[in-house]
Amino acid sequence: MKRRIKRGWQGISLALIIMVLIMGLQAVKPIQAKPPKVVDEIRGVWLTNVSSAVLYSPWGINRAIAQLSDLNFNTIYPVAWNRGVTFYPSDKAKEAIGRKQDLFLDTLSFREDTLEEIITLGHQQGLRVIPWFEYGFMAPKNSLLVKRHPSWLAQSRDGLPLQHHGKYGLEWLNPLHPEVQQLLIDLIVEVVTRYDVDGIQLDDHFSLPIELGYDPFTIWLYQQEHNGEIPPENYQNEQWMRWRAAKLTQVMKRIHDRVKEIKPDCIISLSPNPREFAYRNYLQNWLAWAEQGLIDELIIQVYRSGMETFLRDLPDPVIPQLQEKIPVAIGISTGTLRTPIALDLIEQQVQTVRDRAFDGFSFFYWESLWGYIAPESPQNRRQGLREIIAHES
């Protein structure tokens, strides 16, 4: 017997209901987009603040971009949103969170706008600059964002948030909640409107872990579309998975339509996990997003510390058909600051990506490229990277 409960409006404000209706109307708005800029081969790198000081030193950004250009990279993905704060002075963040940007950046007297500096220097060096909304819907449990908006958190069946990345205490905002959606859309629109960016990027954290979806708002929303029924207790129920994944696709469409309305040639880049893993664990149906024309560039994260697992997780039969529409590249791990990956493994993975006719690669992340405690000396590592990345158009 199907379980039912009374439909209730408790905790659901009229404003939220109106926002849901407006979202449905916005989702069908047609947008005429121009084709995005393309490069012969994506040779990218992510710049993050996590385990990296590149954003905080007076010389860090200038040096990083000069080095990357010299080594023949053509794309950088600098962090714009991470752990519940922005990495540019944001009016929208100030309204929602009470802080206009990352606290450390806010104290730097030598840097007014980190993102503007990265864009200016990057374009001077001929690099595409695509700001990266890292961590997507994740935020620390002790962040101002979570403290101000506890009702925005997604919940598991036991009524609690789901913590990821253990000691960091990162919790998941509910991407189905209209106010959560609006915050991320506002931040993306702010970046696209204010800065001369080549695109914006979302990643594997623009998603919803499969265990989540049992918060009051999502239960209410599900009831509205299922005659009062509550969601299945089994979070792996196929219909329940499809419903939540479809809602996430609607958010992706809202972002796509809004960005293209403002700047039709702005690239919408996505860096997810491999397809089956992304859907089965995070309800991220990125194949549907690509097929619906919601993304212009796909960089699949295949972060593996050995060739056996890299080769196992690289193939996907849908890739050739996707490449007829958009470039599909591979994200390659270069390790961490403390545990950089050996250059010979990086070289093997890049060569495999090229041999299999992918459209390029991006390294995670800048700080570990140089590997001052790597097996190679800094000088040899830089020279090795130069040889790996060298590419004749």
mmCIF file of C-alpha atoms in Angstrom:
data_model
loop_
_atom_site.group_PDB
_atom_site.id
_atom_site.type_symbol
_atom_site.label_atom_id
_atom_site.label_comp_id
_atom_site.label_asym_id
_atom_site.label_seq_id
_atom_site.Cartn_x
_atom_site.Cartn_y
_atom_site.Cartn_z
ATOM 1 C CA MET A 1 0.000 0.000 0.000
ATOM 2 C CA LYS A 2 1.280 3.431 -0.889
ATOM 3 C CA ARG A 3 1.946 5.623 2.089
ATOM 4 C CA ARG A 4 0.269 9.012 2.136
ATOM 5 C CA ILE A 5 0.347 11.927 4.474
ATOM 6 C CA LYS A 6 -1.698 15.060 4.588
ATOM 7 C CA ARG A 7 -0.546 17.768 2.304
ATOM 8 C CA GLY A 8 0.723 20.531 4.479
ATOM 9 C CA TRP A 9 1.871 24.083 3.955
ATOM 10 C CA GLN A 10 3.815 24.140 7.198
ATOM 11 C CA GLY A 11 7.205 25.692 6.699
ATOM 12 C CA ILE A 12 6.457 26.449 3.036
ATOM 13 C CA SER A 13 6.085 30.173 2.451
ATOM 14 C CA LEU A 14 3.975 31.788 -0.254
ATOM 15 C CA ALA A 15 7.141 33.382 -1.637
ATOM 16 C CA LEU A 16 8.676 29.949 -2.202
ATOM 17 C CA ILE A 17 5.579 28.718 -4.006
ATOM 18 C CA ILE A 18 5.592 31.759 -6.282
ATOM 19 C CA MET A 19 9.283 31.220 -7.023
ATOM 20 C CA VAL A 20 8.604 27.603 -7.988
ATOM 21 C CA LEU A 21 5.904 28.728 -10.436
ATOM 22 C CA ILE A 22 8.153 31.424 -11.916
ATOM 23 C CA MET A 23 10.970 28.896 -12.351
ATOM 24 C CA GLY A 24 8.654 26.672 -14.362
ATOM 25 C CA LEU A 25 7.789 29.561 -16.678
ATOM 26 C CA GLN A 26 11.426 30.583 -17.087
ATOM 27 C CA ALA A 27 12.469 27.053 -17.956
ATOM 28 C CA VAL A 28 10.644 27.096 -21.286
ATOM 29 C CA LYS A 29 11.964 30.436 -22.504
ATOM 30 C CA PRO A 30 13.756 29.926 -25.860
ATOM 31 C CA ILE A 31 17.240 31.398 -26.185
ATOM 32 C CA GLN A 32 19.131 31.925 -29.437
ATOM 33 C CA ALA A 33 22.784 31.305 -28.601
ATOM 34 C CA LYS A 34 25.824 31.936 -30.749
ATOM 35 C CA PRO A 35 28.431 29.161 -30.923
ATOM 36 C CA PRO A 36 31.010 29.482 -28.129
ATOM 37 C CA LYS A 37 34.672 30.154 -28.716
ATOM 38 C CA VAL A 38 36.730 27.065 -29.421
ATOM 39 C CA VAL A 39 40.376 26.103 -29.150
ATOM 40 C CA ASP A 40 42.220 23.417 -31.101
ATOM 41 C CA GLU A 41 42.953 21.453 -27.924
ATOM 42 C CA ILE A 42 41.924 22.347 -24.383
ATOM 43 C CA ARG A 43 45.072 22.649 -22.274
ATOM 44 C CA GLY A 44 43.768 23.845 -18.972
ATOM 45 C CA VAL A 45 44.513 24.053 -15.284
ATOM 46 C CA TRP A 46 42.417 24.800 -12.209
ATOM 47 C CA LEU A 47 43.450 27.587 -9.817
ATOM 48 C CA THR A 48 41.997 27.069 -6.361
ATOM 49 C CA ASN A 49 42.551 28.419 -2.867
ATOM 50 C CA VAL A 50 42.510 24.916 -1.340
ATOM 51 C CA SER A 51 46.038 23.920 -0.306
ATOM 52 C CA SER A 52 47.341 26.740 -2.471
ATOM 53 C CA ALA A 53 48.584 30.255 -1.782
ATOM 54 C CA VAL A 54 48.532 31.435 -5.385
ATOM 55 C CA LEU A 55 45.620 33.846 -4.805
ATOM 56 C CA TYR A 56 47.033 35.387 -1.647
ATOM 57 C CA SER A 57 50.570 36.516 -2.458
ATOM 58 C CA PRO A 58 51.434 39.805 -4.202
ATOM 59 C CA TRP A 59 53.272 37.998 -6.998
ATOM 60 C CA GLY A 60 51.311 34.724 -7.086
ATOM 61 C CA ILE A 61 48.765 35.411 -9.814
ATOM 62 C CA ASN A 62 51.159 37.236 -12.121
ATOM 63 C CA ARG A 63 53.738 34.470 -11.841
ATOM 64 C CA ALA A 64 51.222 31.670 -12.257
ATOM 65 C CA ILE A 65 49.673 33.072 -15.417
ATOM 66 C CA ALA A 66 53.045 33.906 -16.957
ATOM 67 C CA GLN A 67 54.267 30.359 -16.281
ATOM 68 C CA LEU A 68 51.129 28.765 -17.686
ATOM 69 C CA SER A 69 51.286 30.824 -20.857
ATOM 70 C CA ASP A 70 54.975 30.036 -21.255
ATOM 71 C CA LEU A 71 54.216 26.303 -20.968
ATOM 72 C CA ASN A 72 51.585 26.528 -23.744
ATOM 73 C CA PHE A 73 48.427 26.230 -21.648
ATOM 74 C CA ASN A 74 45.462 28.012 -23.204
ATOM 75 C CA THR A 75 42.762 27.893 -20.496
ATOM 76 C CA ILE A 76 42.574 28.629 -16.786
ATOM 77 C CA TYR A 77 39.689 27.869 -14.445
ATOM 78 C CA PRO A 78 40.095 30.193 -11.433
ATOM 79 C CA VAL A 79 37.926 29.617 -8.375
ATOM 80 C CA ALA A 80 35.058 32.095 -8.044
ATOM 81 C CA TRP A 81 32.925 30.324 -5.413
ATOM 82 C CA ASN A 82 34.137 27.897 -2.777
ATOM 83 C CA ARG A 83 33.069 26.832 0.732
ATOM 84 C CA GLY A 84 30.250 29.314 0.922
ATOM 85 C CA VAL A 85 32.183 32.455 -0.103
ATOM 86 C CA THR A 86 33.107 34.207 -3.331
ATOM 87 C CA PHE A 87 36.600 34.994 -4.571
ATOM 88 C CA TYR A 88 35.656 38.347 -6.018
ATOM 89 C CA PRO A 89 33.882 41.269 -4.299
ATOM 90 C CA SER A 90 30.240 40.274 -4.647
ATOM 91 C CA ASP A 91 27.187 42.363 -3.896
ATOM 92 C CA LYS A 92 24.994 39.250 -4.085
ATOM 93 C CA ALA A 93 27.152 37.399 -1.573
ATOM 94 C CA LYS A 94 27.074 40.379 0.749
ATOM 95 C CA GLU A 95 23.264 40.336 0.659
ATOM 96 C CA ALA A 96 22.873 36.596 1.195
ATOM 97 C CA ILE A 97 25.833 35.767 3.386
ATOM 98 C CA GLY A 98 26.901 39.012 5.013
ATOM 99 C CA ARG A 99 30.405 38.842 3.539
ATOM 100 C CA LYS A 100 31.362 40.162 0.137
ATOM 101 C CA GLN A 101 34.218 37.703 -0.470
ATOM 102 C CA ASP A 102 36.737 35.327 1.078
ATOM 103 C CA LEU A 103 37.960 36.741 4.382
ATOM 104 C CA PHE A 104 41.657 36.503 3.510
ATOM 105 C CA LEU A 105 41.194 38.251 0.157
ATOM 106 C CA ASP A 106 39.231 40.933 1.943
ATOM 107 C CA THR A 107 42.262 41.802 4.073
ATOM 108 C CA LEU A 108 44.746 42.122 1.191
ATOM 109 C CA SER A 109 45.570 45.780 0.629
ATOM 110 C CA PHE A 110 47.517 45.030 -2.574
ATOM 111 C CA ARG A 111 44.622 43.378 -4.396
ATOM 112 C CA GLU A 112 41.229 44.997 -5.013
ATOM 113 C CA ASP A 113 39.627 42.348 -7.205
ATOM 114 C CA THR A 114 41.347 38.979 -7.619
ATOM 115 C CA LEU A 115 39.113 37.769 -10.426
ATOM 116 C CA GLU A 116 39.530 40.967 -12.428
ATOM 117 C CA GLU A 117 43.299 40.667 -12.078
ATOM 118 C CA ILE A 118 43.257 37.048 -13.268
ATOM 119 C CA ILE A 119 41.078 37.915 -16.265
ATOM 120 C CA THR A 120 43.190 40.907 -17.287
ATOM 121 C CA LEU A 121 46.503 39.068 -16.982
ATOM 122 C CA GLY A 122 45.108 35.905 -18.558
ATOM 123 C CA HIS A 123 43.810 37.701 -21.618
ATOM 124 C CA GLN A 124 47.075 39.591 -21.963
ATOM 125 C CA GLN A 125 48.786 36.192 -22.158
ATOM 126 C CA GLY A 126 46.253 34.815 -24.645
ATOM 127 C CA LEU A 127 44.515 32.490 -22.171
ATOM 128 C CA ARG A 128 40.800 31.755 -21.946
ATOM 129 C CA VAL A 129 39.553 32.555 -18.448
ATOM 130 C CA ILE A 130 36.560 30.529 -17.255
ATOM 131 C CA PRO A 131 35.673 31.182 -13.586
ATOM 132 C CA TRP A 132 34.943 28.002 -11.680
ATOM 133 C CA PHE A 133 32.101 27.698 -9.176
ATOM 134 C CA GLU A 134 33.940 25.092 -7.158
ATOM 135 C CA TYR A 135 32.056 23.209 -4.431
ATOM 136 C CA GLY A 136 28.755 24.148 -6.099
ATOM 137 C CA PHE A 137 26.076 23.349 -3.528
ATOM 138 C CA MET A 138 28.518 22.402 -0.756
ATOM 139 C CA ALA A 139 29.284 24.677 2.195
ATOM 140 C CA PRO A 140 30.955 24.217 5.593
ATOM 141 C CA LYS A 141 28.547 23.538 8.441
ATOM 142 C CA ASN A 142 30.059 26.444 10.405
ATOM 143 C CA SER A 143 29.964 28.886 7.478
ATOM 144 C CA LEU A 144 27.995 32.115 7.587
ATOM 145 C CA LEU A 145 25.925 30.790 4.700
ATOM 146 C CA VAL A 146 24.717 27.714 6.584
ATOM 147 C CA LYS A 147 24.255 29.573 9.861
ATOM 148 C CA ARG A 148 22.117 32.216 8.178
ATOM 149 C CA HIS A 149 20.060 29.769 6.134
ATOM 150 C CA PRO A 150 19.746 26.428 7.949
ATOM 151 C CA SER A 151 16.528 25.672 6.051
ATOM 152 C CA TRP A 152 18.541 25.574 2.821
ATOM 153 C CA LEU A 153 20.290 22.356 3.792
ATOM 154 C CA ALA A 154 19.373 19.087 2.110
ATOM 155 C CA GLN A 155 18.578 16.197 4.443
ATOM 156 C CA SER A 156 18.845 12.436 4.461
ATOM 157 C CA ARG A 157 16.141 10.037 5.707
ATOM 158 C CA ASP A 158 17.167 10.569 9.329
ATOM 159 C CA GLY A 159 16.447 14.284 8.970
ATOM 160 C CA LEU A 160 20.091 15.323 9.136
ATOM 161 C CA PRO A 161 22.425 17.007 6.646
ATOM 162 C CA LEU A 162 24.961 14.781 4.929
ATOM 163 C CA GLN A 163 28.561 15.685 5.692
ATOM 164 C CA HIS A 164 31.245 15.220 3.078
ATOM 165 C CA HIS A 165 35.000 15.539 3.179
ATOM 166 C CA GLY A 166 35.041 14.403 6.816
ATOM 167 C CA LYS A 167 37.111 16.762 8.908
ATOM 168 C CA TYR A 168 36.064 19.806 6.874
ATOM 169 C CA GLY A 169 32.422 19.351 7.869
ATOM 170 C CA LEU A 170 31.011 20.237 4.467
ATOM 171 C CA GLU A 171 27.253 19.943 4.121
ATOM 172 C CA TRP A 172 25.016 20.039 1.061
ATOM 173 C CA LEU A 173 22.667 22.860 0.190
ATOM 174 C CA ASN A 174 19.438 21.705 -1.403
ATOM 175 C CA PRO A 175 19.600 22.441 -5.159
ATOM 176 C CA LEU A 176 15.813 21.984 -5.403
ATOM 177 C CA HIS A 177 15.185 24.867 -3.002
ATOM 178 C CA PRO A 178 14.332 28.021 -4.994
ATOM 179 C CA GLU A 179 16.353 30.323 -2.763
ATOM 180 C CA VAL A 180 19.430 28.105 -3.069
ATOM 181 C CA GLN A 181 19.031 28.057 -6.839
ATOM 182 C CA GLN A 182 18.596 31.800 -6.926
ATOM 183 C CA LEU A 183 21.765 32.444 -4.967
ATOM 184 C CA LEU A 184 23.913 30.410 -7.338
ATOM 185 C CA ILE A 185 22.212 31.905 -10.403
ATOM 186 C CA ASP A 186 22.682 35.410 -8.989
ATOM 187 C CA LEU A 187 26.396 34.779 -8.448
ATOM 188 C CA ILE A 188 26.865 33.365 -11.945
ATOM 189 C CA VAL A 189 24.941 36.248 -13.512
ATOM 190 C CA GLU A 190 27.008 38.698 -11.484
ATOM 191 C CA VAL A 191 30.244 37.238 -12.854
ATOM 192 C CA VAL A 192 29.016 37.032 -16.451
ATOM 193 C CA THR A 193 27.658 40.589 -16.329
ATOM 194 C CA ARG A 194 30.497 42.282 -14.500
ATOM 195 C CA TYR A 195 33.557 40.584 -15.973
ATOM 196 C CA ASP A 196 34.952 39.906 -19.442
ATOM 197 C CA VAL A 197 34.903 36.140 -18.931
ATOM 198 C CA ASP A 198 35.118 33.516 -21.659
ATOM 199 C CA GLY A 199 32.743 31.250 -19.764
ATOM 200 C CA ILE A 200 31.745 29.838 -16.397
ATOM 201 C CA GLN A 201 32.295 26.339 -15.047
ATOM 202 C CA LEU A 202 30.335 24.047 -12.744
ATOM 203 C CA ASP A 203 31.690 20.724 -11.534
ATOM 204 C CA ASP A 204 30.823 17.502 -9.706
ATOM 205 C CA HIS A 205 29.499 19.456 -6.728
ATOM 206 C CA PHE A 206 26.709 20.915 -8.835
ATOM 207 C CA SER A 207 24.663 17.900 -7.861
ATOM 208 C CA LEU A 208 22.728 16.182 -5.080
ATOM 209 C CA PRO A 209 24.064 13.095 -3.300
ATOM 210 C CA ILE A 210 21.660 10.215 -3.792
ATOM 211 C CA GLU A 211 21.032 9.904 -0.029
ATOM 212 C CA LEU A 212 19.480 13.376 0.114
ATOM 213 C CA GLY A 213 16.041 14.752 -0.696
ATOM 214 C CA TYR A 214 14.149 14.227 2.555
ATOM 215 C CA ASP A 215 14.017 17.830 3.781
ATOM 216 C CA PRO A 216 10.573 19.431 4.303
ATOM 217 C CA PHE A 217 10.660 21.513 1.126
ATOM 218 C CA THR A 218 11.618 18.649 -1.198
ATOM 219 C CA ILE A 219 9.030 16.346 0.383
ATOM 220 C CA TRP A 220 6.410 19.048 -0.109
ATOM 221 C CA LEU A 221 7.432 19.571 -3.727
ATOM 222 C CA TYR A 222 7.301 15.838 -4.407
ATOM 223 C CA GLN A 223 3.826 15.665 -2.863
ATOM 224 C CA GLN A 224 2.535 18.391 -5.169
ATOM 225 C CA GLU A 225 3.459 16.259 -8.175
ATOM 226 C CA HIS A 226 2.480 12.838 -6.766
ATOM 227 C CA ASN A 227 -0.995 13.275 -5.311
ATOM 228 C CA GLY A 228 0.232 13.685 -1.749
ATOM 229 C CA GLU A 229 2.546 10.678 -1.687
ATOM 230 C CA ILE A 230 5.817 11.050 0.168
ATOM 231 C CA PRO A 231 9.130 10.042 -1.434
ATOM 232 C CA PRO A 232 10.226 6.390 -1.268
ATOM 233 C CA GLU A 233 12.319 5.438 1.745
ATOM 234 C CA ASN A 234 14.753 3.727 -0.591
ATOM 235 C CA TYR A 235 16.856 6.582 -1.933
ATOM 236 C CA GLN A 236 17.989 4.301 -4.789
ATOM 237 C CA ASN A 237 14.452 3.875 -6.049
ATOM 238 C CA GLU A 238 14.724 4.477 -9.809
ATOM 239 C CA GLN A 239 11.673 6.708 -10.111
ATOM 240 C CA TRP A 240 12.769 8.794 -7.112
ATOM 241 C CA MET A 241 16.247 9.104 -8.624
ATOM 242 C CA ARG A 242 14.850 10.201 -11.984
ATOM 243 C CA TRP A 243 12.599 12.810 -10.367
ATOM 244 C CA ARG A 244 15.404 14.420 -8.397
ATOM 245 C CA ALA A 245 17.798 14.258 -11.350
ATOM 246 C CA ALA A 246 15.186 15.929 -13.567
ATOM 247 C CA LYS A 247 14.837 18.742 -11.038
ATOM 248 C CA LEU A 248 18.601 19.275 -11.153
ATOM 249 C CA THR A 249 18.410 19.391 -14.958
ATOM 250 C CA GLN A 250 15.826 22.158 -14.636
ATOM 251 C CA VAL A 251 18.291 24.161 -12.550
ATOM 252 C CA MET A 252 20.947 23.614 -15.198
ATOM 253 C CA LYS A 253 18.542 24.896 -17.841
ATOM 254 C CA ARG A 254 17.774 28.010 -15.801
ATOM 255 C CA ILE A 255 21.496 28.759 -15.575
ATOM 256 C CA HIS A 256 22.041 28.076 -19.275
ATOM 257 C CA ASP A 257 19.158 30.280 -20.386
ATOM 258 C CA ARG A 258 20.108 33.163 -18.118
ATOM 259 C CA VAL A 259 23.778 33.108 -19.118
ATOM 260 C CA LYS A 260 23.026 32.912 -22.840
ATOM 261 C CA GLU A 261 20.492 35.712 -22.536
ATOM 262 C CA ILE A 262 23.211 37.984 -21.159
ATOM 263 C CA LYS A 263 26.187 36.786 -23.186
ATOM 264 C CA PRO A 264 25.321 34.315 -25.967
ATOM 265 C CA ASP A 265 28.929 33.331 -26.671
ATOM 266 C CA CYS A 266 29.748 32.655 -23.009
ATOM 267 C CA ILE A 267 30.939 29.061 -22.627
ATOM 268 C CA ILE A 268 29.116 26.920 -20.082
ATOM 269 C CA SER A 269 31.660 24.348 -19.006
ATOM 270 C CA LEU A 270 31.035 21.314 -16.825
ATOM 271 C CA SER A 271 33.596 19.161 -15.040
ATOM 272 C CA PRO A 272 31.796 16.098 -13.630
ATOM 273 C CA ASN A 273 32.772 12.601 -12.597
ATOM 274 C CA PRO A 274 32.422 9.777 -15.154
ATOM 275 C CA ARG A 275 28.838 9.371 -16.320
ATOM 276 C CA GLU A 276 27.549 6.310 -14.444
ATOM 277 C CA PHE A 277 29.228 7.315 -11.198
ATOM 278 C CA ALA A 278 27.910 10.873 -11.472
ATOM 279 C CA TYR A 279 24.316 9.721 -11.884
ATOM 280 C CA ARG A 280 24.284 6.768 -9.496
ATOM 281 C CA ASN A 281 25.936 8.683 -6.669
ATOM 282 C CA TYR A 282 25.093 12.347 -7.278
ATOM 283 C CA LEU A 283 21.993 12.366 -9.542
ATOM 284 C CA GLN A 284 23.952 14.369 -12.084
ATOM 285 C CA ASN A 285 22.609 13.364 -15.512
ATOM 286 C CA TRP A 286 25.171 15.264 -17.527
ATOM 287 C CA LEU A 287 24.514 13.243 -20.672
ATOM 288 C CA ALA A 288 21.002 14.731 -20.783
ATOM 289 C CA TRP A 289 22.472 18.199 -20.226
ATOM 290 C CA ALA A 290 24.809 17.765 -23.188
ATOM 291 C CA GLU A 291 22.079 16.316 -25.409
ATOM 292 C CA GLN A 292 19.770 19.235 -24.549
ATOM 293 C CA GLY A 293 22.468 21.752 -25.453
ATOM 294 C CA LEU A 294 22.849 23.057 -21.900
ATOM 295 C CA ILE A 295 26.648 22.801 -21.824
ATOM 296 C CA ASP A 296 29.288 23.895 -24.335
ATOM 297 C CA GLU A 297 32.303 22.076 -22.934
ATOM 298 C CA LEU A 298 32.738 18.878 -20.932
ATOM 299 C CA ILE A 299 35.819 17.978 -18.889
ATOM 300 C CA ILE A 300 35.376 14.578 -17.261
ATOM 301 C CA GLN A 301 37.335 14.134 -14.052
ATOM 302 C CA VAL A 302 39.379 10.952 -14.267
ATOM 303 C CA TYR A 303 41.643 11.598 -11.299
ATOM 304 C CA ARG A 304 43.572 8.345 -10.952
ATOM 305 C CA SER A 305 46.966 7.680 -9.377
ATOM 306 C CA GLY A 306 47.792 4.777 -11.687
ATOM 307 C CA MET A 307 47.432 3.864 -15.352
ATOM 308 C CA GLU A 308 45.386 0.717 -14.705
ATOM 309 C CA THR A 309 42.502 2.595 -13.086
ATOM 310 C CA PHE A 310 42.872 5.502 -15.509
ATOM 311 C CA LEU A 311 42.487 3.201 -18.511
ATOM 312 C CA ARG A 312 39.584 1.389 -16.841
ATOM 313 C CA ASP A 313 37.586 4.561 -16.180
ATOM 314 C CA LEU A 314 38.395 6.498 -19.357
ATOM 315 C CA PRO A 315 36.197 4.771 -21.978
ATOM 316 C CA ASP A 316 32.534 5.717 -22.409
ATOM 317 C CA PRO A 317 30.605 4.760 -25.558
ATOM 318 C CA VAL A 318 28.630 8.030 -25.589
ATOM 319 C CA ILE A 319 31.738 10.225 -25.970
ATOM 320 C CA PRO A 320 32.105 10.066 -29.788
ATOM 321 C CA GLN A 321 28.530 11.219 -30.365
ATOM 322 C CA LEU A 322 28.939 14.015 -27.822
ATOM 323 C CA GLN A 323 32.102 15.183 -29.564
ATOM 324 C CA GLU A 324 30.021 15.911 -32.633
ATOM 325 C CA LYS A 325 28.350 18.662 -30.565
ATOM 326 C CA ILE A 326 30.858 19.855 -27.974
ATOM 327 C CA PRO A 327 34.510 19.372 -27.013
ATOM 328 C CA VAL A 328 35.052 16.586 -24.480
ATOM 329 C CA ALA A 329 38.285 16.728 -22.496
ATOM 330 C CA ILE A 330 39.679 14.822 -19.510
ATOM 331 C CA GLY A 331 40.553 16.171 -16.075
ATOM 332 C CA ILE A 332 43.910 14.764 -14.936
ATOM 333 C CA SER A 333 45.193 14.874 -11.374
ATOM 334 C CA THR A 334 48.693 16.214 -10.813
ATOM 335 C CA GLY A 335 48.425 15.351 -7.128
ATOM 336 C CA THR A 336 48.413 17.635 -4.116
ATOM 337 C CA LEU A 337 50.941 20.080 -2.760
ATOM 338 C CA ARG A 338 52.279 17.423 -0.397
ATOM 339 C CA THR A 339 51.882 14.427 -2.700
ATOM 340 C CA PRO A 340 52.491 15.504 -6.300
ATOM 341 C CA ILE A 341 52.112 12.824 -8.967
ATOM 342 C CA ALA A 342 55.245 11.753 -10.822
ATOM 343 C CA LEU A 343 55.811 13.388 -14.188
ATOM 344 C CA ASP A 344 56.041 10.122 -16.101
ATOM 345 C CA LEU A 345 52.509 9.158 -15.026
ATOM 346 C CA ILE A 346 51.173 12.590 -16.009
ATOM 347 C CA GLU A 347 52.852 12.180 -19.392
ATOM 348 C CA GLN A 348 51.313 8.733 -19.916
ATOM 349 C CA GLN A 349 47.840 9.994 -19.090
ATOM 350 C CA VAL A 350 48.119 13.030 -21.379
ATOM 351 C CA GLN A 351 49.391 10.864 -24.200
ATOM 352 C CA THR A 352 46.530 8.420 -23.705
ATOM 353 C CA VAL A 353 44.018 11.275 -23.847
ATOM 354 C CA ARG A 354 45.536 12.461 -27.117
ATOM 355 C CA ASP A 355 45.795 8.966 -28.583
ATOM 356 C CA ARG A 356 42.096 8.405 -27.920
ATOM 357 C CA ALA A 357 41.147 11.625 -29.685
ATOM 358 C CA PHE A 358 39.727 13.537 -26.744
ATOM 359 C CA ASP A 359 39.582 17.305 -27.155
ATOM 360 C CA GLY A 360 42.185 18.095 -24.541
ATOM 361 C CA PHE A 361 42.862 17.934 -20.827
ATOM 362 C CA SER A 362 42.939 20.041 -17.695
ATOM 363 C CA PHE A 363 45.191 19.551 -14.689
ATOM 364 C CA PHE A 364 44.007 19.628 -11.097
ATOM 365 C CA TYR A 365 45.634 21.758 -9.851
ATOM 366 C CA TRP A 366 48.151 24.602 -10.367
ATOM 367 C CA GLU A 367 50.077 24.284 -7.103
ATOM 368 C CA SER A 368 50.899 20.600 -7.602
ATOM 369 C CA LEU A 369 52.224 21.172 -11.126
ATOM 370 C CA TRP A 370 55.517 22.438 -9.782
ATOM 371 C CA GLY A 371 55.864 19.802 -7.047
ATOM 372 C CA TYR A 372 58.665 21.126 -4.903
ATOM 373 C CA ILE A 373 58.700 17.793 -3.079
ATOM 374 C CA ALA A 374 58.035 15.799 -6.253
ATOM 375 C CA PRO A 375 60.304 12.982 -7.465
ATOM 376 C CA GLU A 376 61.742 15.457 -9.986
ATOM 377 C CA SER A 377 63.548 18.707 -9.252
ATOM 378 C CA PRO A 378 61.486 21.855 -9.872
ATOM 379 C CA GLN A 379 63.597 22.665 -12.929
ATOM 380 C CA ASN A 380 63.229 19.186 -14.415
ATOM 381 C CA ARG A 381 59.512 19.141 -13.646
ATOM 382 C CA ARG A 382 58.948 22.440 -15.448
ATOM 383 C CA GLN A 383 60.937 21.267 -18.450
ATOM 384 C CA GLY A 384 59.052 17.994 -18.463
ATOM 385 C CA LEU A 385 55.718 19.816 -18.396
ATOM 386 C CA ARG A 386 56.865 21.967 -21.292
ATOM 387 C CA GLU A 387 57.582 18.865 -23.359
ATOM 388 C CA ILE A 388 54.309 17.164 -22.389
ATOM 389 C CA ILE A 389 52.146 20.169 -23.168
ATOM 390 C CA ALA A 390 53.924 21.232 -26.373
ATOM 391 C CA HIS A 391 51.387 20.907 -29.153
ATOM 392 C CA GLU A 392 51.440 21.682 -32.845
ATOM 393 C CA SER A 393 48.111 23.008 -34.113
#
